[in-house]
Coordinates of N, CA and C in Angstrom, one line a residue:
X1 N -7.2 -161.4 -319.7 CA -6.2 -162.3 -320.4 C -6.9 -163.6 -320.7
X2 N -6.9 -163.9 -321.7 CA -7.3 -165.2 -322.3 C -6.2 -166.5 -321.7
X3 N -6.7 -167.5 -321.0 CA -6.1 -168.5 -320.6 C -6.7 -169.6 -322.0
X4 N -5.7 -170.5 -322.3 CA -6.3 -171.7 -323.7 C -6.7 -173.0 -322.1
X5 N -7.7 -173.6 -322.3 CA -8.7 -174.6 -321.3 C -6.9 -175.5 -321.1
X6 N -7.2 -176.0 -320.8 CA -6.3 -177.6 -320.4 C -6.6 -178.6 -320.3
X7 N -6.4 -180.0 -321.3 CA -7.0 -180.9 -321.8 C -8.0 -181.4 -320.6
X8 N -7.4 -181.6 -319.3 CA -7.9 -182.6 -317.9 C -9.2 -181.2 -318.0
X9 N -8.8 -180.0 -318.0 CA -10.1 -179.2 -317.9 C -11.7 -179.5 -318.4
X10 N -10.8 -179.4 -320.4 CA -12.0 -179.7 -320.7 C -12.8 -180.9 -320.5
X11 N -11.9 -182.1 -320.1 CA -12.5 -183.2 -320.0 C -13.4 -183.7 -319.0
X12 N -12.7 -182.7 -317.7 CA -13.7 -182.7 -316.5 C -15.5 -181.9 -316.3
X13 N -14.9 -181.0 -317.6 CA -16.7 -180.0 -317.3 C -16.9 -180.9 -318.4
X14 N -16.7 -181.9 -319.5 CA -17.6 -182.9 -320.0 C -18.0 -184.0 -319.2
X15 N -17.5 -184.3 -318.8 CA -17.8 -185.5 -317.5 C -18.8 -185.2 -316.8
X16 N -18.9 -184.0 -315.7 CA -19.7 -182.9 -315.2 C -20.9 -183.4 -315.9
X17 N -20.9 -182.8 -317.4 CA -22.4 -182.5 -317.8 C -22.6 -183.9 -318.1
X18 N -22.0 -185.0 -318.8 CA -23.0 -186.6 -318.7 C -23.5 -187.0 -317.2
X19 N -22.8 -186.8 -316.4 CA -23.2 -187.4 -315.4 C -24.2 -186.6 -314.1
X20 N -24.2 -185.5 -314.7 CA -25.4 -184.4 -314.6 C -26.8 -184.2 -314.6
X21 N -26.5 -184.4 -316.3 CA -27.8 -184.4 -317.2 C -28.8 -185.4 -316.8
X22 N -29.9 -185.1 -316.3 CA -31.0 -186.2 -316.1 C -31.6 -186.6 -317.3
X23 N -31.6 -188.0 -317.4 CA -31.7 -188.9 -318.3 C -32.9 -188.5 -319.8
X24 N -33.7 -187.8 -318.9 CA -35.0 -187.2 -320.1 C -34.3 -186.4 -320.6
X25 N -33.6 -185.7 -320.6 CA -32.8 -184.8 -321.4 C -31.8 -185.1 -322.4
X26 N -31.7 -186.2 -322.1 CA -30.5 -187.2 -323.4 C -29.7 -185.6 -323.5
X27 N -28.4 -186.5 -323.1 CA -26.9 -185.7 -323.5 C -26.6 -186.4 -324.7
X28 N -26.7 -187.5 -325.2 CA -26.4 -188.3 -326.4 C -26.7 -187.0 -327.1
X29 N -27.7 -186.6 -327.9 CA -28.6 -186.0 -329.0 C -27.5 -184.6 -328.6
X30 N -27.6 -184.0 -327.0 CA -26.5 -182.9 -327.2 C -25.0 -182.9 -327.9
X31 N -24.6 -183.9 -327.9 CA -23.0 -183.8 -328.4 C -23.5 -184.5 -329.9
X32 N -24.5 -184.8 -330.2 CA -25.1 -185.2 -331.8 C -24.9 -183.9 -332.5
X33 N -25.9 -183.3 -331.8 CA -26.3 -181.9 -331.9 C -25.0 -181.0 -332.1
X34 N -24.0 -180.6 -331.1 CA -22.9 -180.4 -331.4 C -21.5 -180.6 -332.3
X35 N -22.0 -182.3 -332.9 CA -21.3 -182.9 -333.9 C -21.6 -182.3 -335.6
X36 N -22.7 -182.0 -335.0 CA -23.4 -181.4 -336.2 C -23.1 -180.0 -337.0
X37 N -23.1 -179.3 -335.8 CA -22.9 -177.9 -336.1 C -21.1 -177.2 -336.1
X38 N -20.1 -178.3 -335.6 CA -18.9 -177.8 -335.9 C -18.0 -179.3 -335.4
X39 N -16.9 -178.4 -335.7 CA -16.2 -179.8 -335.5 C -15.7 -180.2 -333.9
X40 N -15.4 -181.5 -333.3 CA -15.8 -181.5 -331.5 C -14.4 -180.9 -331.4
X41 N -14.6 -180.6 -330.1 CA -13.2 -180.7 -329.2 C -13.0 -181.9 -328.7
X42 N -11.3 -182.1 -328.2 CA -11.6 -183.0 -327.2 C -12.3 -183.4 -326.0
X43 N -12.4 -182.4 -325.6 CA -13.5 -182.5 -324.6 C -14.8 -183.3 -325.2
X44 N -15.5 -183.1 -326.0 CA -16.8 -183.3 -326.4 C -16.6 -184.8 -327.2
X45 N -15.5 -185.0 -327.6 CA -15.3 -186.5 -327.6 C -15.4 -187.3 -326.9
X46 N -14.6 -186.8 -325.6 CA -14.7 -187.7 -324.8 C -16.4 -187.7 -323.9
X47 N -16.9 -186.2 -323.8 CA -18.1 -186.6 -323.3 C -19.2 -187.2 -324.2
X48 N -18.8 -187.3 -325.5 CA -19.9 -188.6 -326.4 C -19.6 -189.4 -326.2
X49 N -18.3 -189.9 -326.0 CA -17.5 -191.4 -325.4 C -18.2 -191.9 -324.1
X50 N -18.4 -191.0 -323.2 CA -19.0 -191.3 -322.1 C -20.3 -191.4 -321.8
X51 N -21.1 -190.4 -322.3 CA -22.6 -190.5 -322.4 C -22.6 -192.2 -323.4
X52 N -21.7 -192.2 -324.2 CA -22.6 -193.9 -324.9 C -22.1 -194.6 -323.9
X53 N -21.4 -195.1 -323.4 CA -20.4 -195.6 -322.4 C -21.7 -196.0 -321.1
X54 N -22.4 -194.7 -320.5 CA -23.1 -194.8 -319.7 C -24.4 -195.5 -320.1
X55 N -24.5 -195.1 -321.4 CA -25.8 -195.4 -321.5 C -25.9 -197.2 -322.3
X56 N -24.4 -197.5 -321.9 CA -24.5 -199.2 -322.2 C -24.1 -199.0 -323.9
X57 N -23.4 -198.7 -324.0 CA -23.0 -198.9 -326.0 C -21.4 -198.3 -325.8
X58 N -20.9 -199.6 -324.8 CA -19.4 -199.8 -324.7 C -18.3 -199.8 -326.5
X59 N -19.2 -200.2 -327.1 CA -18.4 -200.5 -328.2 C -18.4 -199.3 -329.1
X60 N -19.8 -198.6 -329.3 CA -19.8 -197.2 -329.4 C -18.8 -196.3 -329.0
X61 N -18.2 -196.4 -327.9 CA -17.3 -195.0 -327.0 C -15.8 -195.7 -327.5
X62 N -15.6 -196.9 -327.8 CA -14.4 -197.5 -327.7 C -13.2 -197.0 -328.8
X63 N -14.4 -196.4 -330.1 CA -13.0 -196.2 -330.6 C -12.7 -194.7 -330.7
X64 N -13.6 -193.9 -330.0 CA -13.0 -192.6 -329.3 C -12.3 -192.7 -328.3
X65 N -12.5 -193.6 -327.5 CA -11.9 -193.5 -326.5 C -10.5 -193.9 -326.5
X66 N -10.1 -195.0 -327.2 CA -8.9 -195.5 -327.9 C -7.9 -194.3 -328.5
X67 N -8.4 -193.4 -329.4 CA -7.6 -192.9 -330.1 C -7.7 -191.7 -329.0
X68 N -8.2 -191.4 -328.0 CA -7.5 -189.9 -327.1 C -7.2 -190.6 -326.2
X69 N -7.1 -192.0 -325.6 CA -6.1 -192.4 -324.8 C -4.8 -192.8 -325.4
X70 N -4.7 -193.0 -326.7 CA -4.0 -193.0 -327.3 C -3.0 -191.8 -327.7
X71 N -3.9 -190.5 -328.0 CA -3.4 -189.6 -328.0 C -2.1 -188.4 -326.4
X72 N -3.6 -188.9 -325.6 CA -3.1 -188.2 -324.2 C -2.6 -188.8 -323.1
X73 N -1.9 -190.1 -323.4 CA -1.1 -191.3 -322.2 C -1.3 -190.2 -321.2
X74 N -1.1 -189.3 -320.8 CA -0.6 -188.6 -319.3 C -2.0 -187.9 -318.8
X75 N -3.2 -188.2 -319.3 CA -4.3 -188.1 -318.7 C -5.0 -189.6 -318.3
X76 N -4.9 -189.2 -316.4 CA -5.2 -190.2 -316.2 C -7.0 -190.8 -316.2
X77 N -7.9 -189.8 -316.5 CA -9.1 -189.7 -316.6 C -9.7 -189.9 -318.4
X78 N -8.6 -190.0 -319.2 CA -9.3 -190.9 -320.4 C -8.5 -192.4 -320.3
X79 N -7.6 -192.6 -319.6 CA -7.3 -194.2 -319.7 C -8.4 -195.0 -319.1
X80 N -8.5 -194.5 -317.6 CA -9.8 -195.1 -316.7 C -11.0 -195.3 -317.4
X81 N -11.3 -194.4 -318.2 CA -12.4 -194.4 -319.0 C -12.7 -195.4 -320.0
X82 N -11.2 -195.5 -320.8 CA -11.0 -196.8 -321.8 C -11.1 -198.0 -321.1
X83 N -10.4 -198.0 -319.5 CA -10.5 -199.5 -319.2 C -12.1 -200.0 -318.8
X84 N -12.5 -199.2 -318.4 CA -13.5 -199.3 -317.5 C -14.7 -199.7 -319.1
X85 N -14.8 -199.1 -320.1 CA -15.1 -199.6 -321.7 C -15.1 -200.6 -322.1
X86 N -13.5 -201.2 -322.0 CA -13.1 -202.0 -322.8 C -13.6 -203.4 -321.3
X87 N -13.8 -203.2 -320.2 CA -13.9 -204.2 -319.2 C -15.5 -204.3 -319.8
X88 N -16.6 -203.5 -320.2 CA -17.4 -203.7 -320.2 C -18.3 -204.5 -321.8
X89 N -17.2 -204.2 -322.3 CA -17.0 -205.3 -324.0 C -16.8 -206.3 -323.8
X90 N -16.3 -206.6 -322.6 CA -15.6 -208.1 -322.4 C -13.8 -208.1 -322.7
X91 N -13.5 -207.0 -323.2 CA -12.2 -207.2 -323.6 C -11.3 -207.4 -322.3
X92 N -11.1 -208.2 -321.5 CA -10.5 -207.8 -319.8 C -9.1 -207.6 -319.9
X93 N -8.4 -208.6 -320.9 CA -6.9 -208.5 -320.8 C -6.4 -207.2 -321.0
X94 N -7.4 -206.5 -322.3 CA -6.7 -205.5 -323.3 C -7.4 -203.7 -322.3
X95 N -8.1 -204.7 -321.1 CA -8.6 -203.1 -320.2 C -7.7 -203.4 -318.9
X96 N -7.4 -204.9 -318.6 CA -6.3 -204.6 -317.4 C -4.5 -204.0 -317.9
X97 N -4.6 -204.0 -319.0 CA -3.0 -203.6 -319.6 C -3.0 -202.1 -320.0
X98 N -4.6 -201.9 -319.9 CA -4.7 -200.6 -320.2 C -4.7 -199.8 -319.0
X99 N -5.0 -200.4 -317.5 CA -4.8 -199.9 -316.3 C -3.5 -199.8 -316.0
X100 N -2.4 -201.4 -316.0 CA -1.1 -201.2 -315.9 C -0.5 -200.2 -316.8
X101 N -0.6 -200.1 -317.8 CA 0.5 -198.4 -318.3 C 0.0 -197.3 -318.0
X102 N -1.5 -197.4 -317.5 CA -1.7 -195.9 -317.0 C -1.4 -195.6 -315.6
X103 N -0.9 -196.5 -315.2 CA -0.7 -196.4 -313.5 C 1.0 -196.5 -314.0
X104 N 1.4 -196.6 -314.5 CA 3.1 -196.8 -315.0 C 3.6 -195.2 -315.2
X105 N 2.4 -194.5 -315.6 CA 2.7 -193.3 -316.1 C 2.4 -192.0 -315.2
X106 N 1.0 -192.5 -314.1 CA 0.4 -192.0 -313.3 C 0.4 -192.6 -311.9
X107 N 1.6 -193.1 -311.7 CA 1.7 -194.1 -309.9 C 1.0 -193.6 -309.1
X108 N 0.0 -194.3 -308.8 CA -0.9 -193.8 -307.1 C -2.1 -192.7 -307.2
X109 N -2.6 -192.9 -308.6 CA -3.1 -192.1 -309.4 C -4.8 -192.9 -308.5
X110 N -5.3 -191.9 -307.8 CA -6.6 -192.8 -306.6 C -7.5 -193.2 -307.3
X111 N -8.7 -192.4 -308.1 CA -9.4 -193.3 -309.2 C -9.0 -194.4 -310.3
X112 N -7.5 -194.5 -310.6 CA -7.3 -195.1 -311.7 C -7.0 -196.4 -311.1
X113 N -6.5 -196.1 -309.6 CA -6.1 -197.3 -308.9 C -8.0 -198.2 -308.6
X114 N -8.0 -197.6 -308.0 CA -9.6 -197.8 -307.5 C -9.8 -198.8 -308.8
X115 N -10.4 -197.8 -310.0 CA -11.0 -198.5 -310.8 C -10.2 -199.8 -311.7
X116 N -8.8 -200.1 -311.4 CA -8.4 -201.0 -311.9 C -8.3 -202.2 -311.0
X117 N -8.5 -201.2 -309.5 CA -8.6 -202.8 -308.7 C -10.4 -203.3 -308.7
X118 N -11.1 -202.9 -309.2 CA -12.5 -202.8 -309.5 C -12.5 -204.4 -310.5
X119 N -11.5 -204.0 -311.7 CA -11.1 -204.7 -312.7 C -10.8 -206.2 -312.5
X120 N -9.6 -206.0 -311.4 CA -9.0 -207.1 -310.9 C -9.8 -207.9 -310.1
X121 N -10.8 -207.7 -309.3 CA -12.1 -208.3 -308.7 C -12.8 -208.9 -309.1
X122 N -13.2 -208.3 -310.5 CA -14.3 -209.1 -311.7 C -13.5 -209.6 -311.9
X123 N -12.6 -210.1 -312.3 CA -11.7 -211.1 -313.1 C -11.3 -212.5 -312.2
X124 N -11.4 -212.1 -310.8 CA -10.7 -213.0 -310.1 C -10.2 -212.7 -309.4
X125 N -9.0 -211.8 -309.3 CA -7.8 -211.5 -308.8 C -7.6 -210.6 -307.7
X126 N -8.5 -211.1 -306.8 CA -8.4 -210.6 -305.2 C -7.2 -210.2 -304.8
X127 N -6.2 -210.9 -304.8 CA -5.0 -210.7 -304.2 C -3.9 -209.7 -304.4
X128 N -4.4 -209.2 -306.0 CA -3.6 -208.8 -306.6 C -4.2 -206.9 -306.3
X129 N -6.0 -207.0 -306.2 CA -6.5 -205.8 -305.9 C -6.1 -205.4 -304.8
X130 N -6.0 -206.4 -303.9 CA -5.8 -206.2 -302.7 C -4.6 -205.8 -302.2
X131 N -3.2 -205.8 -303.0 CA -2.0 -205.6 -302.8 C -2.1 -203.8 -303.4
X132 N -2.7 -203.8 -304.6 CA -2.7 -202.4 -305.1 C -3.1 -201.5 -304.5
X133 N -4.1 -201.8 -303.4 CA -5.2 -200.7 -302.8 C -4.1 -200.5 -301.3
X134 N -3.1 -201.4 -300.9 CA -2.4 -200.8 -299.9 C -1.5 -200.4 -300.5
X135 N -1.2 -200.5 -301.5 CA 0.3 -199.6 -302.1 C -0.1 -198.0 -302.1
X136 N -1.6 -198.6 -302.7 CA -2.0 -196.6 -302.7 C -2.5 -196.2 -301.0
X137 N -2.9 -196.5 -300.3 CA -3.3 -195.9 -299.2 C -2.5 -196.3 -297.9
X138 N -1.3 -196.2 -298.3 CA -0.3 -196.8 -297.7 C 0.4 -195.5 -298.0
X139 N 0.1 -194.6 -299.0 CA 0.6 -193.1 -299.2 C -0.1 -191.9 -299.2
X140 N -1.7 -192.5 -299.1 CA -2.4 -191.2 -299.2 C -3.9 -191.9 -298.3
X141 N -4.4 -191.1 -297.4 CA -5.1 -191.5 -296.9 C -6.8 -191.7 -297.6
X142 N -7.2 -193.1 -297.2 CA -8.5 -193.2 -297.9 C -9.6 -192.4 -297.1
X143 N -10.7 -192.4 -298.1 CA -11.5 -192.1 -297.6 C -12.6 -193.5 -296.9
X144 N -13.8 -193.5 -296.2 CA -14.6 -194.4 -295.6 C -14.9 -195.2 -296.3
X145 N -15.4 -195.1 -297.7 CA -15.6 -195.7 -298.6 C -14.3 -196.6 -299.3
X146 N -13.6 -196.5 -299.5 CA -12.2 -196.5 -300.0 C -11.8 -197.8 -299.2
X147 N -11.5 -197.1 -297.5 CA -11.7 -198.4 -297.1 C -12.2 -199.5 -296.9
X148 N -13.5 -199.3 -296.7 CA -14.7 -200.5 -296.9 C -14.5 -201.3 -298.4
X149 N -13.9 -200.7 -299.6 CA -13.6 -201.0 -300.6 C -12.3 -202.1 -300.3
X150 N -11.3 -201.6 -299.7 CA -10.2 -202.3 -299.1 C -10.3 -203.8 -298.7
X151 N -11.7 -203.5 -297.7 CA -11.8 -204.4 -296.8 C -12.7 -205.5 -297.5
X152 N -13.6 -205.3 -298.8 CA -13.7 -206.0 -299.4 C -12.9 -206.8 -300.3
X153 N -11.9 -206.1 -300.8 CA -10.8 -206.9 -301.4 C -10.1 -207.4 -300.5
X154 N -9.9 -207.5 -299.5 CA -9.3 -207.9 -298.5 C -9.6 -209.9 -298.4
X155 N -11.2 -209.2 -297.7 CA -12.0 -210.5 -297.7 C -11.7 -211.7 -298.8
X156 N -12.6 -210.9 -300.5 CA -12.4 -211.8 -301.9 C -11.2 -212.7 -301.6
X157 N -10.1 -211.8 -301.2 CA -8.4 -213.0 -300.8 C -8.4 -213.5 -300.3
X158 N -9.4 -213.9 -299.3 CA -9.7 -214.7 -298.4 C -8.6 -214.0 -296.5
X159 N -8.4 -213.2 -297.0 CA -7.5 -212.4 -295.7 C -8.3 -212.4 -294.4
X160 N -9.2 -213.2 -293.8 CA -9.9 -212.5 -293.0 C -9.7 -211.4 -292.0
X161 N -8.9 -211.9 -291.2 CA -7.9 -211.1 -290.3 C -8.3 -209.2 -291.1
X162 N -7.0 -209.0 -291.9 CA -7.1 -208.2 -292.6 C -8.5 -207.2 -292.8
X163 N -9.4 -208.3 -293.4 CA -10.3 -207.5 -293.8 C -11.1 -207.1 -292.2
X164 N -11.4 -207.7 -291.2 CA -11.6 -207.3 -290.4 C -10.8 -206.3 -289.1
X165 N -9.9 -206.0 -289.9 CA -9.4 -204.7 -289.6 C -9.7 -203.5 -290.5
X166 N -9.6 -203.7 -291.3 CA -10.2 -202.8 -292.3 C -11.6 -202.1 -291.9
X167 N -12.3 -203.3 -291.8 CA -13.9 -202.9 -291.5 C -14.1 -202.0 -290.0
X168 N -12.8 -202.2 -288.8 CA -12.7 -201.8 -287.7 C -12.4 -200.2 -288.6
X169 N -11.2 -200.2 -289.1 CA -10.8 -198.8 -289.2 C -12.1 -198.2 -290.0
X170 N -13.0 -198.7 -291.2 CA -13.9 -198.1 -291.7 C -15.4 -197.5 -290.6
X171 N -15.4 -198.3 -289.5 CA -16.2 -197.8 -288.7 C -15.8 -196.7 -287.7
X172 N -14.3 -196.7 -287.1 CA -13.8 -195.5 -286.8 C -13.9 -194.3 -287.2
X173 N -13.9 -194.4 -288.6 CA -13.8 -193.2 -289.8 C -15.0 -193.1 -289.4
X174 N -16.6 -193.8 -289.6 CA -17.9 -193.3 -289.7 C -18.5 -193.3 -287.8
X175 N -17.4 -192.9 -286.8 CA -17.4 -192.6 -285.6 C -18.4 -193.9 -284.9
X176 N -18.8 -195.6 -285.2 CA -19.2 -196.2 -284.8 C -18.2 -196.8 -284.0
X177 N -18.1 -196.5 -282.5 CA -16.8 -197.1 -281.9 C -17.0 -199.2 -281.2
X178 N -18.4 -199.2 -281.0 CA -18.7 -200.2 -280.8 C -18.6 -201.4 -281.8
X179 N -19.1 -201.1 -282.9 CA -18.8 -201.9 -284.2 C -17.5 -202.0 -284.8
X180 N -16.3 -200.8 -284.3 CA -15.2 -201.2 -284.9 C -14.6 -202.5 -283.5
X181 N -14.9 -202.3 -282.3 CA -14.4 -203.0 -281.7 C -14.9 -204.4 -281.7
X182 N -16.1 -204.9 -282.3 CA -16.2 -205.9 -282.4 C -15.6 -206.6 -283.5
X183 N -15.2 -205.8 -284.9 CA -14.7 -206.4 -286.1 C -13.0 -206.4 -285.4
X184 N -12.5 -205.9 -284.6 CA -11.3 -206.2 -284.0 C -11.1 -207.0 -283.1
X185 N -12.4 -207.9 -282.7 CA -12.2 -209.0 -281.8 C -12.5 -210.0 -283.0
X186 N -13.0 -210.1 -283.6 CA -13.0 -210.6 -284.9 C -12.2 -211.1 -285.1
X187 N -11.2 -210.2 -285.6 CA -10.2 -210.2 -286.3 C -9.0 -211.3 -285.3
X188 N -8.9 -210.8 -283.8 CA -7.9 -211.7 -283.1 C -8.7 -213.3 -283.0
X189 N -10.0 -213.6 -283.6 CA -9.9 -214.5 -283.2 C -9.7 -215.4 -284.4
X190 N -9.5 -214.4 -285.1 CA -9.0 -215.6 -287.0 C -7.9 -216.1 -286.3
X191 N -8.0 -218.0 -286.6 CA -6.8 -218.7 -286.2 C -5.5 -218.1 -287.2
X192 N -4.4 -218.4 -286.6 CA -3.3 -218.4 -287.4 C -2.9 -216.7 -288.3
X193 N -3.3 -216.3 -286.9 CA -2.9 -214.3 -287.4 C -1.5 -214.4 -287.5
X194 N -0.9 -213.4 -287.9 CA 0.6 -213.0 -287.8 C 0.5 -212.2 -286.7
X195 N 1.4 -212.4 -286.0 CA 2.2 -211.6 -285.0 C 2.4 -210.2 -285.3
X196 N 2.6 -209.4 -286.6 CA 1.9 -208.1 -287.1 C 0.4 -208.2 -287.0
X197 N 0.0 -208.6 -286.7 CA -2.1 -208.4 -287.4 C -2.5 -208.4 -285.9
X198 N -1.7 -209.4 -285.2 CA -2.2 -209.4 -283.6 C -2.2 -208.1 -282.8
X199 N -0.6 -207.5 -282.8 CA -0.3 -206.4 -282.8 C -1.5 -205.2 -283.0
X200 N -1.3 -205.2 -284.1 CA -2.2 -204.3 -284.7 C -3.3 -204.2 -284.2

């Protein structure tokens, strides 16, 4: 029985092959190549969008990537893609508004979160990454990385306390029990903890 692909499908085995393909092989020239000989799918849009994207020619992928995140709002892996573009053009307002509707559409959506609090960091706005990344892992459990990411945004906000908890739970996760207990003596001796953070 013939199944028809599904947009997230095709878009994931093009992602696959850019980020695959070892560089002497230029994937650019393959979706050229491809462009050439029939007309793309979506898929292959977006993996030309992405191979230029990767290979630094943000403004090149931007206006593919525009019109199928435009087209596909409820894929959360071509918005990320636009923001993460358009942050790299310089455009920051028109890639963090492009993260807020796609998290409006996709709540708690882990990469799109990730990479918009990625956004929020370059720009400034510690506090604001830092509130997003507990909203999300406050419902789904991070991984080691994830939270070392946490605990970075944490810090940028200047949270010490916080982030040195963070950094305690991130050494738990990578079974260093000595090192988490020191970033938790750390952490009690940031003046002016809350009475939650002491606790804790």
């Amino acid at each position: 029985r013939q199944v028809p692909e599904s947009v997230s499908y095709s878009l994931t085995r093009e992602r696959l092959r850019v980020l695959s393909t070892p560089p002497e092989e230029n994937v650019r020239r393959y979706y050229a190549d491809r462009r050439e000989q029939q007309a793309q799918t979506v898929g292959e849009r977006y993996g030309e969008a992405l191979a230029n994207y990767h290979a630094g020619s943000s403004s090149a992928a931007l206006d593919s990537l525009t019109e199928l995140a435009r087209a596909y709002p409820q894929v959360p892996m071509l918005q990320s893609t636009l923001g993460q573009a358009l942050m790299s053009a310089g455009a920051t307002d028109a890639a963090l508004d492009t993260f807020r509707r796609a998290l409006s559409v996709s709540p708690r959506n882990i990469p799109l979160t990730m990479r918009y609090a990625e956004a929020l960091l370059k720009v400034g706005d510690a506090k604001t990454a830092h509130a997003v990344l507990l909203d999300l892992f406050n419902s789904v459990a991070p991984t080691p990385a994830q939270i070392r990411f946490t605990a970075l945004a944490a810090s940028s906000a200047g949270d010490t306390a916080d982030a040195a908890y963070y950094m305690s739970e991130y050494h738990i996760s990578t079974g260093n029990l000595p090192l988490s207990v020191a970033q938790l003596e750390m952490a009690l001796a940031v003046p002016n903890i809350t009475a939650v953070q002491r606790s804790r």
